[in-house]
């Protein structure tokens, strides 16, 4: 075990900082060049969580990419029934969401997509900037015998491993992914403790983007619990995960949801240079997407100008002909539920929709409980507020189903108010101070868009400060006491009796 990073690793880290610095002032190399070369044991292990759709998916049996591969061949083909059954979440009557097991597995984060525009290859950066900032340039399986094992960044054969990625299945529920995150945290702590020989109780730092922030928040509050007990009661607020996390850094997290996800659930994903088009019924099988929906009380989903109070009911979706409840979805259902009659297919789809909507409501209710976290975990928020962002939309029963009627400050995907979990809209819109169930320890707003946050110089500067330079509570270094030197020259001080000191007084 090496106490200091090897010279090759130090050189690589310095070059990375120089490339980030560019002409930006202050230059990151000047601020953090020394810190990145220090003993890796002076920092917590770091876990990086991408956002929605930010993890590759592959077929478990064949290894074929189903999401996030190179160009369109790296995404499931809507014309291929087997591939589409792989990339969607199975639907079964009477089976709880957590028991639905598909044929796809996560396969690393999407750091870049290779697409083709007019015959020219183009690298479309997705999460590369975040990984680059954090030094996460190359991941390797922790156990080569198990390609599905958690992955870690190896700085080199003589260095300490300090950065890990959580390539979760964004299609699944937030509680299910939080349970998996808990397993990773335990593995990382055990691995890092063994590698460093550290005797102190070890914690991790976590940087989470978008949906990843909801997974992190659930883990902090509830650990591996589901959204409800046997009788439908809320999970117990134990703060189980908070005892294992020091810095929880959330970036562009839709804590109050995003009305833009309704656009995807109602209209699907359009074709792009990176991937084919996907019908909304395909997306409708994925419980995790419903958990990004906006809260009814915030008045963002409208119909006929009125708030849709029953947005989370399958009856409303059937009435409007949305997603899995649309009569036009039967072609998709024939693909996903082969060998079943039309009535059985529709019954299965509506029950699955109902389960997804109910689970979303339960997850929101648990995350929205106001609670004071225990000492020891520090929550940081980075959010964008310099771009016009969908704030309210008219949802209709006719195409295109979704029409923006109001915009607010945000990052084009997540509203500033959603990132903050601002409840003033539902309590008192004129109240001057923030009302939120989340106790933020630090908040920083940047005038950039959803993905641009992770490459913004202000973000880079501040996230590196938190991870590399901010004093830690267990630091054993103590500043020496301040000694005030005696004054020189003619003495003008007064003695205890109030007389002037010095020769003249005597």
CSV table of C-alpha atoms in Angstrom, one decimal:
chain,number,residue,atom,x,y,z
A,1,UNK,CA,0.0,0.0,0.0
A,2,UNK,CA,1.4,3.4,-1.0
A,3,UNK,CA,0.7,6.3,1.3
A,4,UNK,CA,1.2,8.8,-1.5
A,5,UNK,CA,-0.1,8.8,-5.0
A,6,UNK,CA,2.5,7.6,-7.6
A,7,UNK,CA,4.3,10.3,-9.7
A,8,UNK,CA,2.4,9.2,-12.8
A,9,UNK,CA,-0.9,9.6,-11.0
A,10,UNK,CA,0.1,13.0,-9.6
A,11,UNK,CA,1.1,14.1,-13.1
A,12,UNK,CA,-2.2,12.9,-14.5
A,13,UNK,CA,-4.2,14.8,-11.8
A,14,UNK,CA,-2.2,18.0,-12.4
A,15,UNK,CA,-2.8,17.8,-16.1
A,16,UNK,CA,-6.6,17.2,-15.5
A,17,UNK,CA,-6.7,20.3,-13.3
A,18,UNK,CA,-4.8,22.3,-15.9
A,19,UNK,CA,-7.2,21.3,-18.6
A,20,UNK,CA,-10.2,22.3,-16.4
A,21,UNK,CA,-8.5,25.6,-15.6
A,22,UNK,CA,-8.0,26.9,-19.1
A,23,UNK,CA,-8.3,30.7,-19.1
A,24,UNK,CA,-10.7,30.6,-16.2
A,25,UNK,CA,-9.8,32.7,-13.1
A,26,UNK,CA,-9.1,31.6,-10.5
A,27,UNK,CA,-7.2,28.7,-12.1
A,28,UNK,CA,-8.1,25.4,-10.5
A,29,UNK,CA,-4.5,24.2,-10.8
A,30,UNK,CA,-3.4,27.1,-8.6
A,31,UNK,CA,-6.1,26.3,-6.0
A,32,UNK,CA,-6.1,22.5,-5.9
A,33,UNK,CA,-2.9,21.4,-7.5
A,34,UNK,CA,-1.3,20.6,-4.1
A,35,UNK,CA,-4.5,19.0,-2.7
A,36,UNK,CA,-4.8,16.4,-5.5
A,37,UNK,CA,-1.3,15.2,-4.8
A,38,UNK,CA,-1.8,14.5,-1.1
A,39,UNK,CA,-2.3,11.2,0.7
A,40,UNK,CA,-5.6,9.7,-0.5
A,41,UNK,CA,-6.3,8.8,3.1
A,42,UNK,CA,-7.0,12.4,3.8
A,43,UNK,CA,-10.2,12.3,1.9
A,44,UNK,CA,-13.4,10.2,2.1
A,45,UNK,CA,-14.1,7.6,-0.6
A,46,UNK,CA,-16.3,9.3,-3.2
A,47,UNK,CA,-19.5,7.8,-4.8
A,48,UNK,CA,-20.8,9.4,-8.0
A,49,UNK,CA,-24.5,8.9,-9.0
A,50,UNK,CA,-25.7,9.9,-12.4
A,51,UNK,CA,-29.2,11.2,-13.3
A,52,UNK,CA,-32.2,9.7,-15.0
A,53,UNK,CA,-31.3,7.7,-18.1
A,54,UNK,CA,-27.6,8.3,-17.2
A,55,UNK,CA,-26.8,4.6,-16.9
A,56,UNK,CA,-26.2,2.1,-19.7
A,57,UNK,CA,-28.4,-1.0,-19.8
A,58,UNK,CA,-27.4,-4.3,-21.3
A,59,UNK,CA,-29.1,-7.7,-21.8
A,60,UNK,CA,-28.1,-10.0,-19.0
A,61,UNK,CA,-27.8,-13.1,-21.1
A,62,UNK,CA,-26.2,-11.8,-24.3
A,63,UNK,CA,-24.5,-8.6,-23.1
A,64,UNK,CA,-26.1,-6.7,-26.0
A,65,UNK,CA,-26.5,-2.9,-25.2
A,66,UNK,CA,-30.1,-1.9,-24.8
A,67,UNK,CA,-29.5,1.7,-23.7
A,68,UNK,CA,-26.6,4.1,-23.9
A,69,UNK,CA,-24.4,2.4,-26.4
A,70,UNK,CA,-22.8,3.8,-29.5
A,71,UNK,CA,-25.3,5.5,-31.9
A,72,UNK,CA,-28.6,3.7,-32.5
A,73,UNK,CA,-27.2,0.2,-32.4
A,74,UNK,CA,-26.5,0.9,-28.7
A,75,UNK,CA,-30.2,1.4,-28.0
A,76,UNK,CA,-33.1,-1.1,-28.1
A,77,UNK,CA,-34.8,-1.3,-31.5
A,78,UNK,CA,-38.5,-0.5,-31.2
A,79,UNK,CA,-39.1,-3.0,-34.1
A,80,UNK,CA,-37.5,-5.8,-32.1
A,81,UNK,CA,-39.9,-7.4,-29.6
A,82,UNK,CA,-37.2,-9.1,-27.6
A,83,UNK,CA,-35.1,-6.0,-27.3
A,84,UNK,CA,-38.1,-3.9,-26.2
A,85,UNK,CA,-39.1,-6.5,-23.6
A,86,UNK,CA,-35.5,-6.2,-22.3
A,87,UNK,CA,-35.3,-2.4,-22.0
A,88,UNK,CA,-38.8,-2.0,-20.5
A,89,UNK,CA,-39.9,-3.1,-17.0
A,90,UNK,CA,-42.0,-6.3,-16.9
A,91,UNK,CA,-45.8,-6.1,-16.1
A,92,UNK,CA,-47.5,-8.9,-14.2
A,93,UNK,CA,-51.0,-8.9,-12.6
A,94,UNK,CA,-50.8,-9.1,-8.9
A,95,UNK,CA,-47.0,-8.8,-8.7
A,96,UNK,CA,-45.6,-5.9,-6.6
A,97,UNK,CA,-43.3,-3.5,-8.4
A,98,UNK,CA,-40.2,-4.6,-6.4
A,99,UNK,CA,-40.7,-8.2,-7.5
A,100,UNK,CA,-40.8,-7.5,-11.2
A,101,UNK,CA,-37.4,-8.7,-12.5
A,102,UNK,CA,-36.5,-8.0,-16.1
A,103,UNK,CA,-33.6,-9.2,-18.3
A,104,UNK,CA,-31.5,-6.0,-18.3
A,105,UNK,CA,-28.7,-4.9,-16.0
A,106,UNK,CA,-26.9,-1.6,-15.4
A,107,UNK,CA,-23.6,-1.4,-17.3
A,108,UNK,CA,-21.8,1.7,-16.2
A,109,UNK,CA,-22.6,5.4,-16.5
A,110,UNK,CA,-23.1,7.2,-19.9
A,111,UNK,CA,-20.1,9.5,-20.0
A,112,UNK,CA,-20.4,10.1,-23.8
A,113,UNK,CA,-22.6,9.0,-26.6
A,114,UNK,CA,-21.1,8.3,-30.1
A,115,UNK,CA,-23.7,9.5,-32.6
A,116,UNK,CA,-23.7,10.2,-36.3
A,117,UNK,CA,-24.9,13.5,-37.7
A,118,UNK,CA,-24.9,13.8,-41.5
A,119,UNK,CA,-22.3,10.9,-41.6
A,120,UNK,CA,-19.9,12.6,-39.2
A,121,UNK,CA,-19.1,11.0,-35.8
A,122,UNK,CA,-19.7,13.4,-33.0
A,123,UNK,CA,-19.0,12.9,-29.3
A,124,UNK,CA,-22.0,14.1,-27.3
A,125,UNK,CA,-20.9,14.6,-23.7
A,126,UNK,CA,-23.5,13.5,-21.1
A,127,UNK,CA,-21.7,13.1,-17.8
A,128,UNK,CA,-18.1,13.2,-18.9
A,129,UNK,CA,-17.6,16.7,-17.4
A,130,UNK,CA,-18.7,15.5,-13.9
A,131,UNK,CA,-16.5,12.4,-14.1
A,132,UNK,CA,-13.6,14.5,-15.4
A,133,UNK,CA,-13.9,17.0,-12.5
A,134,UNK,CA,-13.9,14.2,-10.0
A,135,UNK,CA,-11.1,12.3,-11.5
A,136,UNK,CA,-13.3,9.5,-12.6
A,137,UNK,CA,-11.6,8.8,-15.9
A,138,UNK,CA,-11.6,5.0,-16.1
A,139,UNK,CA,-13.7,2.4,-14.2
A,140,UNK,CA,-12.8,-1.3,-13.6
A,141,UNK,CA,-14.9,-4.1,-12.2
A,142,UNK,CA,-14.0,-4.5,-8.5
A,143,UNK,CA,-14.3,-8.3,-8.9
A,144,UNK,CA,-13.2,-9.4,-12.4
A,145,UNK,CA,-15.1,-12.7,-11.9
A,146,UNK,CA,-18.4,-10.7,-11.7
A,147,UNK,CA,-18.9,-8.2,-14.5
A,148,UNK,CA,-22.0,-7.0,-12.7
A,149,UNK,CA,-20.2,-6.1,-9.6
A,150,UNK,CA,-19.9,-2.5,-8.4
A,151,UNK,CA,-17.2,-0.6,-10.2
A,152,UNK,CA,-14.4,1.5,-9.0
A,153,UNK,CA,-11.9,4.0,-10.4
A,154,UNK,CA,-8.3,2.6,-10.2
A,155,UNK,CA,-5.8,5.4,-10.3
A,156,UNK,CA,-3.0,2.9,-10.9
A,157,UNK,CA,-1.4,-0.2,-9.5
A,158,UNK,CA,0.4,1.6,-6.7
A,159,UNK,CA,-2.3,4.1,-5.7
A,160,UNK,CA,-5.3,4.0,-3.4
A,161,UNK,CA,-8.7,3.7,-4.9
A,162,UNK,CA,-10.8,6.7,-3.9
A,163,UNK,CA,-13.7,7.1,-6.4
A,164,UNK,CA,-16.6,4.8,-7.1
A,165,UNK,CA,-19.6,5.0,-9.5
A,166,UNK,CA,-23.1,3.8,-8.7
A,167,UNK,CA,-24.6,2.7,-12.1
A,168,UNK,CA,-28.1,2.1,-10.9
A,169,UNK,CA,-31.2,1.1,-12.8
A,170,UNK,CA,-33.0,4.4,-13.3
A,171,UNK,CA,-36.1,2.6,-14.5
A,172,UNK,CA,-36.8,1.2,-11.1
A,173,UNK,CA,-38.2,2.9,-8.0
A,174,UNK,CA,-36.2,5.3,-5.8
A,175,UNK,CA,-36.4,3.1,-2.7
A,176,UNK,CA,-35.2,0.0,-4.7
A,177,UNK,CA,-32.2,2.0,-6.0
A,178,UNK,CA,-31.6,3.4,-2.5
A,179,UNK,CA,-31.4,-0.2,-1.2
A,180,UNK,CA,-28.8,-1.0,-3.8
A,181,UNK,CA,-26.9,2.2,-3.0
A,182,UNK,CA,-26.8,1.0,0.6
A,183,UNK,CA,-25.1,-2.2,-0.4
A,184,UNK,CA,-22.5,-0.2,-2.4
A,185,UNK,CA,-21.8,2.1,0.5
A,186,UNK,CA,-21.1,-0.9,2.8
A,187,UNK,CA,-18.8,-2.4,0.1
A,188,UNK,CA,-16.9,0.8,-0.4
A,189,UNK,CA,-16.4,1.5,3.3
A,190,UNK,CA,-15.2,-2.1,3.8
A,191,UNK,CA,-12.9,-1.9,0.8
A,192,UNK,CA,-11.5,1.5,1.7
A,193,UNK,CA,-11.0,0.6,5.3
A,194,UNK,CA,-9.0,-2.5,4.3
A,195,UNK,CA,-6.9,-0.6,1.7
A,196,UNK,CA,-6.0,2.3,4.0
A,197,UNK,CA,-5.8,0.5,7.3
A,198,UNK,CA,-7.9,3.3,8.8
A,199,UNK,CA,-9.1,2.5,12.3
A,200,UNK,CA,-11.6,5.4,12.5
A,201,UNK,CA,-15.3,4.9,11.5
A,202,UNK,CA,-15.2,5.7,7.8
A,203,UNK,CA,-17.8,7.7,5.9
A,204,UNK,CA,-18.3,8.4,2.2
A,205,UNK,CA,-18.9,11.5,0.2
A,206,UNK,CA,-21.6,11.3,-2.5
A,207,UNK,CA,-22.1,13.5,-5.6
A,208,UNK,CA,-25.5,12.9,-7.1
A,209,UNK,CA,-27.0,14.4,-10.3
A,210,UNK,CA,-30.7,14.9,-11.0
A,211,UNK,CA,-32.7,11.7,-10.1
A,212,UNK,CA,-29.6,10.4,-8.4
A,213,UNK,CA,-30.2,13.1,-5.7
A,214,UNK,CA,-33.6,11.6,-4.9
A,215,UNK,CA,-32.0,8.2,-4.5
A,216,UNK,CA,-29.4,9.7,-2.2
A,217,UNK,CA,-32.0,11.6,-0.1
A,218,UNK,CA,-34.1,8.4,0.3
A,219,UNK,CA,-31.0,6.5,1.4
A,220,UNK,CA,-30.0,9.2,4.0
A,221,UNK,CA,-33.5,9.1,5.5
A,222,UNK,CA,-34.7,5.6,5.2
A,223,UNK,CA,-31.7,3.4,4.3
A,224,UNK,CA,-33.0,0.3,2.4
A,225,UNK,CA,-36.7,0.5,3.5
A,226,UNK,CA,-39.4,0.4,0.9
A,227,UNK,CA,-42.1,3.1,0.5
A,228,UNK,CA,-44.6,1.5,2.8
A,229,UNK,CA,-45.1,-1.3,5.4
A,230,UNK,CA,-47.4,-4.3,5.3
A,231,UNK,CA,-50.4,-2.1,6.2
A,232,UNK,CA,-49.5,0.7,3.8
A,233,UNK,CA,-47.9,2.9,6.5
A,234,UNK,CA,-45.0,5.2,5.8
A,235,UNK,CA,-41.5,4.0,6.3
A,236,UNK,CA,-39.8,4.8,9.6
A,237,UNK,CA,-37.6,7.9,9.5
A,238,UNK,CA,-34.4,6.4,10.9
A,239,UNK,CA,-31.7,8.5,9.1
A,240,UNK,CA,-29.9,5.1,8.6
A,241,UNK,CA,-27.9,6.2,5.6
A,242,UNK,CA,-26.9,9.6,7.2
A,243,UNK,CA,-24.6,7.8,9.6
A,244,UNK,CA,-22.4,6.7,6.7
A,245,UNK,CA,-22.3,9.9,4.6
A,246,UNK,CA,-20.4,13.1,5.4
A,247,UNK,CA,-21.0,15.3,2.3
A,248,UNK,CA,-24.2,14.8,0.3
A,249,UNK,CA,-23.7,16.9,-2.8
A,250,UNK,CA,-26.9,17.2,-5.0
A,251,UNK,CA,-26.8,18.8,-8.4
A,252,UNK,CA,-29.9,19.8,-10.3
A,253,UNK,CA,-32.1,17.4,-8.3
A,254,UNK,CA,-35.9,17.7,-8.9
A,255,UNK,CA,-36.8,17.5,-5.3
A,256,UNK,CA,-40.4,18.6,-6.0
A,257,UNK,CA,-40.5,16.9,-9.4
A,258,UNK,CA,-40.6,18.3,-12.9
A,259,UNK,CA,-43.6,19.0,-15.0
A,260,UNK,CA,-41.4,18.2,-18.1
A,261,UNK,CA,-41.4,14.5,-17.2
A,262,UNK,CA,-45.1,14.6,-18.1
A,263,UNK,CA,-44.1,15.6,-21.6
A,264,UNK,CA,-42.1,12.4,-21.8
A,265,UNK,CA,-44.7,10.1,-20.2
A,266,UNK,CA,-47.5,11.5,-22.5
A,267,UNK,CA,-45.5,12.0,-25.8
A,268,UNK,CA,-42.6,9.6,-25.5
A,269,UNK,CA,-39.1,10.2,-26.6
A,270,UNK,CA,-38.6,11.7,-30.1
A,271,UNK,CA,-36.0,10.3,-32.5
A,272,UNK,CA,-32.6,12.0,-32.2
A,273,UNK,CA,-29.1,11.5,-33.7
A,274,UNK,CA,-28.3,9.4,-30.6
A,275,UNK,CA,-31.3,7.1,-30.5
A,276,UNK,CA,-34.6,6.0,-32.1
A,277,UNK,CA,-38.0,7.3,-31.1
A,278,UNK,CA,-39.8,5.5,-28.2
A,279,UNK,CA,-43.6,5.4,-27.7
A,280,UNK,CA,-44.8,6.7,-24.3
A,281,UNK,CA,-46.2,3.3,-23.5
A,282,UNK,CA,-42.6,1.9,-23.3
A,283,UNK,CA,-41.7,4.7,-20.9
A,284,UNK,CA,-44.9,4.0,-19.0
A,285,UNK,CA,-43.6,0.6,-17.8
A,286,UNK,CA,-40.8,2.3,-15.8
A,287,UNK,CA,-41.8,3.2,-12.2
A,288,UNK,CA,-38.8,5.5,-11.7
A,289,UNK,CA,-40.1,8.0,-14.2
A,290,UNK,CA,-43.4,8.6,-12.4
A,291,UNK,CA,-41.4,9.5,-9.3
A,292,UNK,CA,-40.2,12.6,-11.1
A,293,UNK,CA,-43.7,13.9,-11.6
A,294,UNK,CA,-44.6,17.3,-10.0
A,295,UNK,CA,-46.6,17.5,-6.8
A,296,UNK,CA,-50.3,18.2,-7.3
A,297,UNK,CA,-50.3,20.9,-4.6
A,298,UNK,CA,-47.8,23.0,-6.6
A,299,UNK,CA,-50.4,23.5,-9.4
A,300,UNK,CA,-48.1,22.7,-12.3
A,301,UNK,CA,-50.3,20.1,-14.2
A,302,UNK,CA,-53.5,21.7,-15.5
A,303,UNK,CA,-56.5,20.7,-17.6
A,304,UNK,CA,-58.9,23.3,-18.8
A,305,UNK,CA,-56.9,25.8,-16.8
A,306,UNK,CA,-57.6,23.9,-13.5
A,307,UNK,CA,-55.2,22.0,-11.4
A,308,UNK,CA,-55.5,18.2,-12.0
A,309,UNK,CA,-56.2,17.0,-8.5
A,310,UNK,CA,-56.4,13.4,-9.7
A,311,UNK,CA,-53.2,13.4,-11.7
A,312,UNK,CA,-52.0,10.3,-9.8
A,313,UNK,CA,-55.0,8.1,-10.6
A,314,UNK,CA,-55.1,5.5,-13.4
A,315,UNK,CA,-58.8,6.5,-14.0
A,316,UNK,CA,-57.6,10.0,-15.1
A,317,UNK,CA,-55.0,8.5,-17.3
A,318,UNK,CA,-57.6,6.2,-18.9
A,319,UNK,CA,-60.0,9.1,-19.4
A,320,UNK,CA,-57.4,11.2,-21.1
A,321,UNK,CA,-55.9,8.3,-23.1
A,322,UNK,CA,-52.3,8.7,-21.8
A,323,UNK,CA,-49.4,6.4,-21.8
A,324,UNK,CA,-50.2,2.8,-20.9
A,325,UNK,CA,-53.9,3.7,-20.6
A,326,UNK,CA,-54.1,4.9,-24.3
A,327,UNK,CA,-56.1,2.7,-26.7
A,328,UNK,CA,-53.3,3.4,-29.2
A,329,UNK,CA,-50.9,1.6,-26.9
A,330,UNK,CA,-52.1,-1.8,-27.8
A,331,UNK,CA,-49.5,-2.3,-30.5
A,332,UNK,CA,-46.8,-1.8,-27.9
A,333,UNK,CA,-48.7,-4.1,-25.4
A,334,UNK,CA,-48.7,-6.8,-28.0
A,335,UNK,CA,-44.9,-6.6,-28.1
A,336,UNK,CA,-44.5,-6.5,-24.3
A,337,UNK,CA,-47.2,-9.1,-23.4
A,338,UNK,CA,-47.2,-11.7,-26.2
A,339,UNK,CA,-49.7,-14.5,-26.2
A,340,UNK,CA,-52.3,-12.6,-24.3
A,341,UNK,CA,-55.7,-11.3,-25.4
A,342,UNK,CA,-56.5,-7.6,-25.8
A,343,UNK,CA,-58.6,-7.4,-22.7
A,344,UNK,CA,-55.9,-9.2,-20.6
A,345,UNK,CA,-53.2,-6.9,-22.0
A,346,UNK,CA,-55.2,-3.8,-21.1
A,347,UNK,CA,-56.1,-5.0,-17.6
A,348,UNK,CA,-52.4,-5.8,-17.0
A,349,UNK,CA,-51.2,-2.4,-18.3
A,350,UNK,CA,-53.8,-0.5,-16.2
A,351,UNK,CA,-52.9,-2.3,-13.1
A,352,UNK,CA,-49.2,-1.6,-13.7
A,353,UNK,CA,-50.0,2.0,-14.3
A,354,UNK,CA,-51.9,2.2,-11.0
A,355,UNK,CA,-49.1,0.6,-9.1
A,356,UNK,CA,-46.6,3.1,-10.5
A,357,UNK,CA,-48.7,6.1,-9.7
A,358,UNK,CA,-49.4,4.8,-6.1
A,359,UNK,CA,-45.8,4.1,-5.5
A,360,UNK,CA,-44.9,7.6,-6.8
A,361,UNK,CA,-47.3,9.2,-4.3
A,362,UNK,CA,-45.9,7.1,-1.5
A,363,UNK,CA,-42.3,8.0,-2.3
A,364,UNK,CA,-43.2,11.7,-2.5
A,365,UNK,CA,-45.0,11.6,0.8
A,366,UNK,CA,-42.0,10.1,2.5
A,367,UNK,CA,-39.4,12.4,0.9
A,368,UNK,CA,-41.6,15.5,1.7
A,369,UNK,CA,-41.7,14.9,5.5
A,370,UNK,CA,-40.0,17.8,7.3
A,371,UNK,CA,-37.3,16.4,9.5
A,372,UNK,CA,-34.0,17.6,11.1
A,373,UNK,CA,-31.1,15.4,10.0
A,374,UNK,CA,-28.6,14.2,12.6
A,375,UNK,CA,-25.3,15.9,13.1
A,376,UNK,CA,-22.5,14.7,10.8
A,377,UNK,CA,-24.1,14.8,7.4
A,378,UNK,CA,-23.7,18.0,5.4
A,379,UNK,CA,-26.2,18.6,2.5
A,380,UNK,CA,-25.1,20.8,-0.4
A,381,UNK,CA,-27.3,21.9,-3.3
A,382,UNK,CA,-26.1,23.2,-6.7
A,383,UNK,CA,-28.9,24.4,-9.0
A,384,UNK,CA,-29.4,26.4,-12.1
A,385,UNK,CA,-31.7,29.4,-12.2
A,386,UNK,CA,-30.6,31.3,-15.3
A,387,UNK,CA,-32.8,29.7,-18.0
A,388,UNK,CA,-36.6,29.7,-18.7
A,389,UNK,CA,-38.0,26.4,-17.5
A,390,UNK,CA,-41.4,24.8,-17.8
A,391,UNK,CA,-43.4,25.8,-14.7
A,392,UNK,CA,-46.9,24.8,-15.7
A,393,UNK,CA,-48.4,22.8,-18.6
A,394,UNK,CA,-51.9,22.2,-20.0
A,395,UNK,CA,-52.4,18.5,-20.3
A,396,UNK,CA,-55.0,17.4,-22.8
A,397,UNK,CA,-56.7,14.3,-24.2
A,398,UNK,CA,-55.6,15.1,-27.8
A,399,UNK,CA,-52.2,15.2,-29.4
A,400,UNK,CA,-49.7,16.6,-28.6
A,401,UNK,CA,-51.2,16.2,-25.0
A,402,UNK,CA,-48.8,18.7,-23.5
A,403,UNK,CA,-48.6,22.5,-23.9
A,404,UNK,CA,-46.5,24.9,-21.8
A,405,UNK,CA,-48.5,27.7,-20.3
A,406,UNK,CA,-46.0,29.2,-17.8
A,407,UNK,CA,-42.2,29.3,-17.4
A,408,UNK,CA,-40.0,30.1,-14.4
A,409,UNK,CA,-36.4,30.3,-13.4
A,410,UNK,CA,-34.5,27.1,-13.6
A,411,UNK,CA,-32.0,25.1,-15.7
A,412,UNK,CA,-34.4,24.3,-18.6
A,413,UNK,CA,-35.3,21.0,-16.9
A,414,UNK,CA,-35.6,21.5,-13.2
A,415,UNK,CA,-37.1,24.7,-11.7
A,416,UNK,CA,-35.2,26.5,-9.0
A,417,UNK,CA,-38.1,26.1,-6.7
A,418,UNK,CA,-38.1,22.3,-7.3
A,419,UNK,CA,-34.4,21.9,-6.5
A,420,UNK,CA,-35.0,23.8,-3.3
A,421,UNK,CA,-38.2,21.9,-2.6
A,422,UNK,CA,-39.8,25.3,-2.1
A,423,UNK,CA,-43.3,25.0,-0.6
A,424,UNK,CA,-44.3,28.6,-0.7
A,425,UNK,CA,-46.5,28.0,-3.8
A,426,UNK,CA,-48.7,25.7,-1.8
A,427,UNK,CA,-48.6,27.6,1.5
A,428,UNK,CA,-48.1,31.4,1.0
A,429,UNK,CA,-46.6,32.6,-2.4
A,430,UNK,CA,-46.0,36.0,-0.9
A,431,UNK,CA,-43.9,34.8,2.0
A,432,UNK,CA,-40.4,36.2,1.6
A,433,UNK,CA,-38.3,33.4,3.1
A,434,UNK,CA,-37.8,29.9,1.8
A,435,UNK,CA,-40.2,27.3,3.2
A,436,UNK,CA,-38.8,23.8,2.6
A,437,UNK,CA,-38.8,20.4,4.4
A,438,UNK,CA,-35.1,20.0,3.5
A,439,UNK,CA,-32.5,21.5,5.7
A,440,UNK,CA,-29.8,22.7,3.3
A,441,UNK,CA,-26.4,23.4,4.7
A,442,UNK,CA,-25.3,25.2,1.6
A,443,UNK,CA,-27.0,26.3,-1.6
A,444,UNK,CA,-25.4,27.7,-4.8
A,445,UNK,CA,-27.2,28.9,-7.9
A,446,UNK,CA,-25.5,29.0,-11.3
A,447,UNK,CA,-26.7,30.6,-14.5
A,448,UNK,CA,-26.5,27.5,-16.7
A,449,UNK,CA,-28.5,24.6,-17.9
A,450,UNK,CA,-29.1,21.1,-16.5
A,451,UNK,CA,-26.0,19.3,-17.8
A,452,UNK,CA,-23.9,22.5,-18.0
A,453,UNK,CA,-23.9,22.7,-14.2
A,454,UNK,CA,-21.2,20.0,-13.9
A,455,UNK,CA,-18.7,21.8,-16.1
A,456,UNK,CA,-19.3,25.4,-14.8
A,457,UNK,CA,-16.1,26.9,-13.3
A,458,UNK,CA,-18.0,28.0,-10.2
A,459,UNK,CA,-19.3,24.5,-9.6
A,460,UNK,CA,-15.9,23.0,-10.2
A,461,UNK,CA,-14.2,25.4,-7.8
A,462,UNK,CA,-16.8,24.8,-5.0
A,463,UNK,CA,-17.2,21.1,-5.3
A,464,UNK,CA,-13.4,20.6,-5.2
A,465,UNK,CA,-13.2,22.8,-2.2
A,466,UNK,CA,-15.8,20.7,-0.4
A,467,UNK,CA,-14.2,17.4,-1.3
A,468,UNK,CA,-10.5,18.3,-1.1
A,469,UNK,CA,-10.0,21.3,1.1
A,470,UNK,CA,-12.9,21.9,3.5
A,471,UNK,CA,-11.8,21.0,7.1
A,472,UNK,CA,-13.2,17.7,8.3
A,473,UNK,CA,-14.7,17.2,11.7
A,474,UNK,CA,-12.3,14.4,12.6
A,475,UNK,CA,-9.2,16.5,11.7
A,476,UNK,CA,-6.5,16.0,14.3
A,477,UNK,CA,-4.6,19.1,13.3
A,478,UNK,CA,-5.0,21.9,15.8
A,479,UNK,CA,-3.8,25.5,15.3
A,480,UNK,CA,-1.3,26.7,17.9
A,481,UNK,CA,-2.6,29.3,20.4
A,482,UNK,CA,-2.3,32.9,19.3
A,483,UNK,CA,0.5,34.8,21.1
A,484,UNK,CA,0.4,38.6,21.1
A,485,UNK,CA,3.9,39.9,21.0
A,486,UNK,CA,5.0,42.6,23.6
A,487,UNK,CA,4.9,46.2,22.3
A,488,UNK,CA,8.2,47.9,21.7
A,489,UNK,CA,9.2,51.6,22.2
A,490,UNK,CA,7.9,54.0,24.7
A,491,UNK,CA,5.6,52.2,27.1
A,492,UNK,CA,2.1,53.6,27.1
A,493,UNK,CA,0.3,50.7,28.8
A,494,UNK,CA,-1.3,51.2,32.2
A,495,UNK,CA,-0.4,49.1,35.2
A,496,UNK,CA,-3.0,47.5,37.4
A,497,UNK,CA,-3.4,50.7,39.4
A,498,UNK,CA,-4.1,52.8,36.3
A,499,UNK,CA,-0.8,54.6,36.2
A,500,UNK,CA,1.3,54.8,33.0
A,501,UNK,CA,4.0,52.3,32.7
A,502,UNK,CA,7.6,53.0,31.6
A,503,UNK,CA,10.6,55.0,33.0
A,504,UNK,CA,8.7,58.3,33.2
A,505,UNK,CA,6.1,56.9,35.6
A,506,UNK,CA,8.8,55.5,37.9
